Coordinates of C-alpha atoms and ligand atoms in Angstrom, one line a residue:
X876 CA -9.0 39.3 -15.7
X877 CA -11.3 36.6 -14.8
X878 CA -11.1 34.5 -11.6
X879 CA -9.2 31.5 -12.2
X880 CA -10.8 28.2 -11.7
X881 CA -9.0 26.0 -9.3
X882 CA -9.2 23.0 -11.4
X883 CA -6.9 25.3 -13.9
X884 CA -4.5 26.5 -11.0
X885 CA -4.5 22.2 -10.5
X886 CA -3.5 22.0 -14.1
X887 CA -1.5 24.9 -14.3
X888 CA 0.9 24.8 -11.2
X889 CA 0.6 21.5 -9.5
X890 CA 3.2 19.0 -10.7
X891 CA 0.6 16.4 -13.1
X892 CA 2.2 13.0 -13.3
X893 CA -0.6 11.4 -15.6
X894 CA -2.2 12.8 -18.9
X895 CA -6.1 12.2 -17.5
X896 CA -6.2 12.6 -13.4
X897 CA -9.4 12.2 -11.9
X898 CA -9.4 16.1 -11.2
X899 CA -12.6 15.6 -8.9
X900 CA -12.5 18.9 -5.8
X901 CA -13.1 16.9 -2.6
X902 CA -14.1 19.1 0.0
X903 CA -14.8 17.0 3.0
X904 CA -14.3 13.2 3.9
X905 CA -16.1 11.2 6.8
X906 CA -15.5 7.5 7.2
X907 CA -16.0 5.8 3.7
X908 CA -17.1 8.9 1.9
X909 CA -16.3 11.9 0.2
X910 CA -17.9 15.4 -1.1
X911 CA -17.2 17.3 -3.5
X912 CA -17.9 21.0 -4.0
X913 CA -21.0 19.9 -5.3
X914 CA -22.0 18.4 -2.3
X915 CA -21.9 15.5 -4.1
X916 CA -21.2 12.1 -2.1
X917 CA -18.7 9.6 -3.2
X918 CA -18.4 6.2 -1.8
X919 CA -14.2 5.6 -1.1
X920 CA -13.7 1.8 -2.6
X921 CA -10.1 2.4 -2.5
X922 CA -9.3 4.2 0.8
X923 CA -7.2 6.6 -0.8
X924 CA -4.9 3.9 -2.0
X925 CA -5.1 1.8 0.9
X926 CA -4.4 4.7 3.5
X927 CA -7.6 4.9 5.1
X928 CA -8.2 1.5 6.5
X929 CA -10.6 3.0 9.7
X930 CA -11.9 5.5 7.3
X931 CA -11.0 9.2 7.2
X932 CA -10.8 11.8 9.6
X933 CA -11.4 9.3 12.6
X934 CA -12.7 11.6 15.3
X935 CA -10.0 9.7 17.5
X936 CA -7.5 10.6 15.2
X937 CA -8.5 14.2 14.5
X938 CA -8.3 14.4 18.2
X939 CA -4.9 13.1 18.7
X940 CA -3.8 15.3 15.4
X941 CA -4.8 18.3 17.2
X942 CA -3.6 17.8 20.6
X943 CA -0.1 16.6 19.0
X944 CA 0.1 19.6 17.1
X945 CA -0.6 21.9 20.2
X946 CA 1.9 20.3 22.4
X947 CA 4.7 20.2 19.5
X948 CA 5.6 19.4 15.9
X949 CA 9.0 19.5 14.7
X950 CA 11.5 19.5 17.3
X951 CA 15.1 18.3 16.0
X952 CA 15.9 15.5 13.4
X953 CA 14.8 12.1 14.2
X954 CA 16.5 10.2 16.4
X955 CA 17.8 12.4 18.5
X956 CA 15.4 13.7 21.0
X957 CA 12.7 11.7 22.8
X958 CA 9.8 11.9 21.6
X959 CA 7.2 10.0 23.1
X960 CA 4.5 9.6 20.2
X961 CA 7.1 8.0 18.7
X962 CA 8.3 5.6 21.3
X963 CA 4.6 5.3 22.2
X964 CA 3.9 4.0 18.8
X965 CA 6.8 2.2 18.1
X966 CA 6.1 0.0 21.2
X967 CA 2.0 -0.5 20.6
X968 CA 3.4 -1.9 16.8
X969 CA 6.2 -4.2 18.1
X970 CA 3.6 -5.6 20.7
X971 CA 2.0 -6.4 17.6
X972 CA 4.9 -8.2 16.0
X973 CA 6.9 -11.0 16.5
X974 CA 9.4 -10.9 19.3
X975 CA 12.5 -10.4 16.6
X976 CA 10.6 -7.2 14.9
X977 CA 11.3 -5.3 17.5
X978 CA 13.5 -1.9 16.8
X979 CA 11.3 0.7 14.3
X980 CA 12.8 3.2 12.1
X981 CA 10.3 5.9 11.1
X982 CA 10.5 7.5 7.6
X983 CA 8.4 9.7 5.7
X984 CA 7.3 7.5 3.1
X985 CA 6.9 3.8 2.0
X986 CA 9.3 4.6 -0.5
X987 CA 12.0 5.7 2.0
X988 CA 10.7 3.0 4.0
X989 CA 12.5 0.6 1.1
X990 CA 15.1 2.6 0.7
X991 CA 16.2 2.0 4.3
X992 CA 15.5 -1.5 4.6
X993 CA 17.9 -2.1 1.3
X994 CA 20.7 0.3 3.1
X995 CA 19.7 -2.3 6.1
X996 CA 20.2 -5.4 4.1
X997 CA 23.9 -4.4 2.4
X998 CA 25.1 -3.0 5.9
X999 CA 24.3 -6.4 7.5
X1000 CA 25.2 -8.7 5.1
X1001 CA 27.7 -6.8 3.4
X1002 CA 26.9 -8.3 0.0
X1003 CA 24.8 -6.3 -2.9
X1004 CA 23.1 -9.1 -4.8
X1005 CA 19.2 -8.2 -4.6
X1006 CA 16.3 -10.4 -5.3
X1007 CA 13.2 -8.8 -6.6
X1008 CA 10.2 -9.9 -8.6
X1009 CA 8.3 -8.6 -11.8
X1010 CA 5.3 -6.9 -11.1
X1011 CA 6.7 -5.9 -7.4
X1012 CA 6.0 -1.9 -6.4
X1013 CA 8.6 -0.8 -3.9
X1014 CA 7.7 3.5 -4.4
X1015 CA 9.7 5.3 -6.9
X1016 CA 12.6 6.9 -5.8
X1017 CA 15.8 5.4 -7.8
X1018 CA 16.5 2.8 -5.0
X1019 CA 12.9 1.5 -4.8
X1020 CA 12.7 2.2 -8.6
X1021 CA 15.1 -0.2 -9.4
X1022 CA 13.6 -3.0 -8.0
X1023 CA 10.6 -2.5 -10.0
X1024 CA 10.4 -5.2 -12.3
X1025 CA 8.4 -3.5 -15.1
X1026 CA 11.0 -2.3 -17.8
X1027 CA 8.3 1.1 -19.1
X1028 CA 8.5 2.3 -15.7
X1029 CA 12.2 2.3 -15.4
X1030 CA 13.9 2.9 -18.9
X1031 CA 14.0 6.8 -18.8
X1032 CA 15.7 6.8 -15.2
X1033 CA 18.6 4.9 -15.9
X1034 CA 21.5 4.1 -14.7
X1035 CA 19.7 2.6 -11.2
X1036 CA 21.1 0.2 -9.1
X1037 CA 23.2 -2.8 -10.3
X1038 CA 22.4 -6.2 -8.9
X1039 CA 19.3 -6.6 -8.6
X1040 CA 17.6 -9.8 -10.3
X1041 CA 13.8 -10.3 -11.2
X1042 CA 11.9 -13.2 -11.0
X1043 CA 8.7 -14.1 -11.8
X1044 CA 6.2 -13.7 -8.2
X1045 CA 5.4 -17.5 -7.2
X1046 CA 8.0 -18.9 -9.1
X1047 CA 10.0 -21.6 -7.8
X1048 CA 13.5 -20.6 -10.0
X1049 CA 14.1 -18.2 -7.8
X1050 CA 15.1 -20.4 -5.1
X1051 CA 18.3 -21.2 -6.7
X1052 CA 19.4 -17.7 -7.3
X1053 CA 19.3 -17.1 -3.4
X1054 CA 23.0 -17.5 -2.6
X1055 CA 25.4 -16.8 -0.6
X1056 CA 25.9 -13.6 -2.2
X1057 CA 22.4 -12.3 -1.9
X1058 CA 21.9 -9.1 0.6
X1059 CA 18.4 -9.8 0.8
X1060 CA 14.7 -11.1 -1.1
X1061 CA 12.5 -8.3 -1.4
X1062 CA 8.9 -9.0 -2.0
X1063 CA 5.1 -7.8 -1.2
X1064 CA 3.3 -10.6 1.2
X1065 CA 0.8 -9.8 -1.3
X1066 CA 1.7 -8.4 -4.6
X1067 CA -0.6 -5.3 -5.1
X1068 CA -0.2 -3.7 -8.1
X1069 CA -0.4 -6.9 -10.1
X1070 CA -4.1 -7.0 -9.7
X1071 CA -3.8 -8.2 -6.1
X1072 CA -1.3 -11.9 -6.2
X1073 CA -1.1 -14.2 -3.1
X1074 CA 1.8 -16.1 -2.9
X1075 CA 1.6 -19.7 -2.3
X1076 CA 2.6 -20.8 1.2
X1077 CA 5.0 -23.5 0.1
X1078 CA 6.9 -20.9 -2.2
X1079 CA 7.4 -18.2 0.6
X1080 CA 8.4 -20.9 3.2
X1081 CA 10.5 -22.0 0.5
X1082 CA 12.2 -18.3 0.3
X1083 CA 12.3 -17.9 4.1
X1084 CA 14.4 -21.4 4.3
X1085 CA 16.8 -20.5 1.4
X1086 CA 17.6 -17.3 2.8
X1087 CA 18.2 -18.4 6.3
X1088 CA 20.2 -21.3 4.8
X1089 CA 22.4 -18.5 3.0
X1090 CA 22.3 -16.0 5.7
X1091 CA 20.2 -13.8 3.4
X1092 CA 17.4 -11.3 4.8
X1093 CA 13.9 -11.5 3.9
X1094 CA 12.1 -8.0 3.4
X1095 CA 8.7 -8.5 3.2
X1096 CA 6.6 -5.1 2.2
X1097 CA 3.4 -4.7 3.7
X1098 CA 2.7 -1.2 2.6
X1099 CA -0.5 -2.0 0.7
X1100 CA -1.0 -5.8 2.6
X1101 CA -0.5 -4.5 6.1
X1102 CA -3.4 -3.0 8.7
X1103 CA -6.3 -5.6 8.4
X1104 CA -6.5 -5.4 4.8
X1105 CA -6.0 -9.5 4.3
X1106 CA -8.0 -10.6 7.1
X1107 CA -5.1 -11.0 9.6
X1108 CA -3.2 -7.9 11.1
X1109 CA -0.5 -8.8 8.9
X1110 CA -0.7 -10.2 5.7
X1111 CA 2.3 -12.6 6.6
X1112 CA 0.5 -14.5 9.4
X1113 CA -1.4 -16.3 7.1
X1114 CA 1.7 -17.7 6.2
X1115 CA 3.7 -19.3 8.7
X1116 CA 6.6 -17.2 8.4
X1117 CA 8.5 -14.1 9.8
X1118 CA 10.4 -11.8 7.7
X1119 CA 13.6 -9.5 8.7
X1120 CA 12.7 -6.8 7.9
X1121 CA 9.0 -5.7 7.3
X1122 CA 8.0 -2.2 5.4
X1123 CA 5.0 -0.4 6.6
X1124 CA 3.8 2.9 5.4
X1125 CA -0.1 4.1 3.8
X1126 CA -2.2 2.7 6.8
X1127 CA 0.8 3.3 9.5
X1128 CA 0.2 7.2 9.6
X1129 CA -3.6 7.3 9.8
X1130 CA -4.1 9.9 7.1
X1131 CA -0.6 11.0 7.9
X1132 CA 2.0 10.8 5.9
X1133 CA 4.3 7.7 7.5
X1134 CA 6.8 5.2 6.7
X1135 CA 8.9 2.4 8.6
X1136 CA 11.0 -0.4 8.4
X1137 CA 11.0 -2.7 11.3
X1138 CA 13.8 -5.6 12.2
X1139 CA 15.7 -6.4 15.1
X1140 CA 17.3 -4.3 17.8
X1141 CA 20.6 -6.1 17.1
X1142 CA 20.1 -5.9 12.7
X1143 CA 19.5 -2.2 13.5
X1144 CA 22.3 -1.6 15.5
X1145 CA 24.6 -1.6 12.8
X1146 CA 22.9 2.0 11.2
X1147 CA 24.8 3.0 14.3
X1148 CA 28.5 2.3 13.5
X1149 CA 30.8 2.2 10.9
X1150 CA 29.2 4.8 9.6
X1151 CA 27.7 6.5 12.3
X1152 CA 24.2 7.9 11.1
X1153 CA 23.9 5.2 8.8
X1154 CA 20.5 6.3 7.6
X1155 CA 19.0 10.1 8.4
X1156 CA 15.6 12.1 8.0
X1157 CA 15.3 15.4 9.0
X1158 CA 11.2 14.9 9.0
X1159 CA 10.9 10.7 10.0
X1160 CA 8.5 9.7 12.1
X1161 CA 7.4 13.2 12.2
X1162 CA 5.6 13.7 16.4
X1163 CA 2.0 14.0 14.4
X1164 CA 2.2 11.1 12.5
X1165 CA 2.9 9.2 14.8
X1166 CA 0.1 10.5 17.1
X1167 CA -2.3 10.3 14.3
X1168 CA -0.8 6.6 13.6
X1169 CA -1.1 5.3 16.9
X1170 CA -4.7 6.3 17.5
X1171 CA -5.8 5.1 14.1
X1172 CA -4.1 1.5 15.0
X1173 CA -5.6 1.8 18.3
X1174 CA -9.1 2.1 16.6
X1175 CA -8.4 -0.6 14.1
X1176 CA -7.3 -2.9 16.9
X1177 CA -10.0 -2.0 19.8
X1178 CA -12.7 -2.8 16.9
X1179 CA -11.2 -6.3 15.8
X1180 CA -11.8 -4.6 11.9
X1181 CA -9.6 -7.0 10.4
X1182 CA -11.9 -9.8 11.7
X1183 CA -14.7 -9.6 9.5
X1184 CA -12.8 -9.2 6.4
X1185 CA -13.2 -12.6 5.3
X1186 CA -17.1 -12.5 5.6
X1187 CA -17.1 -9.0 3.5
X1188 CA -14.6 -10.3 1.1
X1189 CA -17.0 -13.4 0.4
X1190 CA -19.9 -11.1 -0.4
X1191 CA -18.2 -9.3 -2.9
X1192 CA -17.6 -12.1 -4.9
X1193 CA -21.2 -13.7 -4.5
X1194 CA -22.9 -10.0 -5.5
X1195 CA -20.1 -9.2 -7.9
X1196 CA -21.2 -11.7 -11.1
X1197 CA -21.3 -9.5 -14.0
X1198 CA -20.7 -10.7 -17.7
X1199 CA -18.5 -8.3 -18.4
X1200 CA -15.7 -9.5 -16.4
X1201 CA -13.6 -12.0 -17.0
X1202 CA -11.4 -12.8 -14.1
X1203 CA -11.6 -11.8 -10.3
X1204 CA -8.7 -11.6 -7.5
X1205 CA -9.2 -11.3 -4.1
X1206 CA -7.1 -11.7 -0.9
X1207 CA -8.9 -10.0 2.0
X1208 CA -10.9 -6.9 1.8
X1209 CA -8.8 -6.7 -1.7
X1210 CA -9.8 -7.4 -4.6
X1211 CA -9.5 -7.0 -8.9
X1212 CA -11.9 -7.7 -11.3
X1213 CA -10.6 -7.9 -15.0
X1214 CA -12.0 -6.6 -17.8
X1215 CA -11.3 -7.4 -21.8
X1216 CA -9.3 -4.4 -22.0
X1217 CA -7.7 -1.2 -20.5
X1218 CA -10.1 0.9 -22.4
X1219 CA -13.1 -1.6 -21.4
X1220 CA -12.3 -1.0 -17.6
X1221 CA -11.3 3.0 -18.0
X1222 CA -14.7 2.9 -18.9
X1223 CA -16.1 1.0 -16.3
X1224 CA -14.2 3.6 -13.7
X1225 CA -15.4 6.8 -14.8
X1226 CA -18.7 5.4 -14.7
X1227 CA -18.2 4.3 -11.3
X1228 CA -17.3 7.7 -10.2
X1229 CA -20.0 9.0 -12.4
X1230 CA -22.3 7.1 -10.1
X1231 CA -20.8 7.8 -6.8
X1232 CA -18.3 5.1 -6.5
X1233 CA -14.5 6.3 -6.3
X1234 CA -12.2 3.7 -7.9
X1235 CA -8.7 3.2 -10.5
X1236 CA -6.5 0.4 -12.4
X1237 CA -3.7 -1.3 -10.9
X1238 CA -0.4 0.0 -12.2
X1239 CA 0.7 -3.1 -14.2
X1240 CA -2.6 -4.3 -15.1
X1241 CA -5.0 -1.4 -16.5
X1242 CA -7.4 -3.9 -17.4
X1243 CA -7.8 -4.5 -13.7
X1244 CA -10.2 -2.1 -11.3
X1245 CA -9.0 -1.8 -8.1
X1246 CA -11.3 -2.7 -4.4
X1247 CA -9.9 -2.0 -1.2
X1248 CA -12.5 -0.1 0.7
X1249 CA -12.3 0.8 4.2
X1250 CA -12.3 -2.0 6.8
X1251 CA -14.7 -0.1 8.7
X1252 CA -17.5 -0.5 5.6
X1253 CA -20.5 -2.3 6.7
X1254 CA -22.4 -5.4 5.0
X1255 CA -24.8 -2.8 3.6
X1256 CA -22.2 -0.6 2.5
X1257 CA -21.0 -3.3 0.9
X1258 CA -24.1 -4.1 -0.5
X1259 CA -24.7 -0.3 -1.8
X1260 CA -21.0 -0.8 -3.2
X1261 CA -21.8 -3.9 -5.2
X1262 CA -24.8 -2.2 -6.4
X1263 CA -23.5 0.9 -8.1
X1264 CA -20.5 -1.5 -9.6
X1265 CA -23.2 -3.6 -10.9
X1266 CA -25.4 -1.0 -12.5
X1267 CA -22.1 0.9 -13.7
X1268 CA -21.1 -2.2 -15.1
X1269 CA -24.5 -2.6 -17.1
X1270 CA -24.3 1.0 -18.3
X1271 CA -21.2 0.7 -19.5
X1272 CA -21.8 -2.8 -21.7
X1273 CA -24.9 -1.3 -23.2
X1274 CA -22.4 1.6 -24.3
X1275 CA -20.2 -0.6 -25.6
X1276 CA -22.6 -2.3 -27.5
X1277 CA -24.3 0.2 -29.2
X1278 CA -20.6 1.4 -30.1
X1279 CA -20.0 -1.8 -31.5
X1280 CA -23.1 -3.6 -32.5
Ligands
PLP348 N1 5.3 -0.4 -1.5 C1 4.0 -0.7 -1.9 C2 3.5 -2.1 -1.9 C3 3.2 0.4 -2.3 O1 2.0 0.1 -2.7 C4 3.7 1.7 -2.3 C5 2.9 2.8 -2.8 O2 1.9 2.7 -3.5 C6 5.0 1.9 -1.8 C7 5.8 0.8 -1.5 C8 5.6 3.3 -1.8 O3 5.0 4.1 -0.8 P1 5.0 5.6 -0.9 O4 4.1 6.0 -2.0 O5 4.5 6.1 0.4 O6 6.4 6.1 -1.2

């Protein structure tokens, strides 16, 4: 019998969630690239998904990877023991935070992360009434699921959870829906998988008042928005408000996988009593993530990388002026550029990884390909970036039109 290839062994025994994965064999990664076993290099424009923010394998966090790992891994559940990368990390991000976003609970995953902060929000307030928005990404257990607001996604997995009510992102009708039987608002500062949405100021402010008018808790998810990626530390600076509870995950574990939702000592508190152990992880805040975490924030922090977002963001739309799109989004080191159809911008991918240039769709807008390279990328890189989208572009509209002359 022959050897098998690992690319069947992929097909064959690893769990395939989409009908066409990218199936590339990565065998090393350094800053903002990647090689395959070809030795071929790969530009990263999407940081794995927004993980990578300070690039990958950061000697600083290798380094604190491996000397967290010698010292201990797994000790006991969370919460029970002290462990200090833990408390170490917890306190360098809530010296980051406004004073009331100060208690962290570490979870595995963004997802969890939600799942938490919704347990959070109903134990508070003791009300289940849920606000969400269309478009909104929360992770896909059946908790974070059901606030999805995208019916294809959801359909097969029902029943989810009852009470929860959609609303268009940036639309003012949901203000009258916040009452005083709402737990809590749940909403991304900036809406990712929609193509990459802002919010207008006046409309979050607007939130922010209605649920403090009806003792409601704002959750605001920074899982994709969070670490730099909009120009500020946190995407919500930029807009004059604090939220209750804020979810952090991707960026948080510097490679690692790493989740948390972040209020108040006293709104935390009440996962204490009545029940006690209101929320448990055997693996939270695992002692390596944290490690690995803390020195990547560390290095995103010492090196102000968040600061010249703005300037990098504003070259990608001068260079990026290709006929073939029709629409760009951008907020931060973030952007989407639309193409006339899904099919139009698969093709426009593959030939961007053709060429060296590793990039996707957004989830609810296929005609939309995703930018979020790592905040560490240099004007040049950025350049080089632009260049390969550009020529990739071309190749791909001569294609089409000898297809369809
Ligand atoms: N929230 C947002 C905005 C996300 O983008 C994601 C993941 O893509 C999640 C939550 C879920 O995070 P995870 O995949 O770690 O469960």
């Amino acid at each position: 019998m022959g050897v098998i290839s690992n690319r069947q062994l992929f097909l064959n025994h690893v769990a395939q969630t989409s009908p066409a994965p990218i199936g590339l064999e990565m065998v090393k990664a350094a800053g903002i690239y990647l090689w395959d076993i070809q030795d071929k290099r790969y530009i990263d424009l999407i940081s794995g998904f927004s993980v990578c923010n300070i690039g990958h394998s950061h000697p600083d966090v290798v380094r604190a990877v491996q000397q967290q790992a010698a010292a201990y891994m797994h000790l006991i559940v969370y919460g029970e023991f002290i462990e200090s990368p833990q408390t170490a990390y917890a306190k360098l991000l809530t010296d980051h935070l406004p004073e009331t976003l100060n208690c962290v609970y570490f979870t595995n995953s963004g997802a969890e992360a939600t799942e938490g902060a919704m347990k959070l929000a109903k134990r508070v307030t003791n009300r289940s009434k849920i606000i969400a928005f269309h478009h909104a990404y929360h992770g896909s257990t059946q908790g974070a699921l059901s606030l999805m607001g995208d019916e294809y996604f959801k359909n097969a997995f029902r029943p989810l959870l009852p009470d929860i009510h959609h609303f268009q992102y940036n639309d003012p009708a949901v203000l009258d829906a916040i009452d005083a039987t709402t737990a809590c608002v749940i909403l991304e500062t900036v809406q990712a998988e929609s193509g990459v949405t802002a919010p207008d100021a006046g409309w979050l402010q607007a939130i922010r008042q209605a649920c403090d008018k009806h003792c409601s808790l704002l959750i605001l998810d920074e899982i994709q928005a969070g670490f730099g990626r909009t120009g500020t530390l946190w995407a919500f600076e930029q807009y004059g408000i604090v939220p209750d509870i804020l979810l952090l995950g991707k960026a948080l574990g510097g490679g690692m996988p790493l989740g948390a939702f972040i209020a108040s000592h006293s709104l935390m508190q009440t996962l204490t009593y009545d029940p006690v152990l209101g929320h448990i992880t055997t693996f939270g805040g695992h002692p390596v993530s944290c490690a690995a975490g803390k020195a990547a924030l560390e290095v995103l922090l010492a090196g102000k990388l968040y600061e010249s977002v703005r300037e990098k963001e504003k070259l990608l739309w001068e260079q990026l002026n290709h006929p073939s799109i029709v629409s760009k989004k951008s907020a931060g080191l973030w952007m989407s550029l639309c193409f006339a159809s899904p099919e139009y911008n698969q093709a426009v991918v593959h030939q961007c990884i053709e060429n060296g240039l590793i990039t996707d769709w957004f989830l609810f807008k296929p005609d939309h390909l995703r930018i979020a390279p790592p905040l560490i990328c240099t004007r040049e890189d950025i350049l080089d970036i632009c260049r390969i989208l550009m020529s990739s572009m071309e190749e791909v509209a001569q294609k089409f039109q000898a297809s369809h002359p």
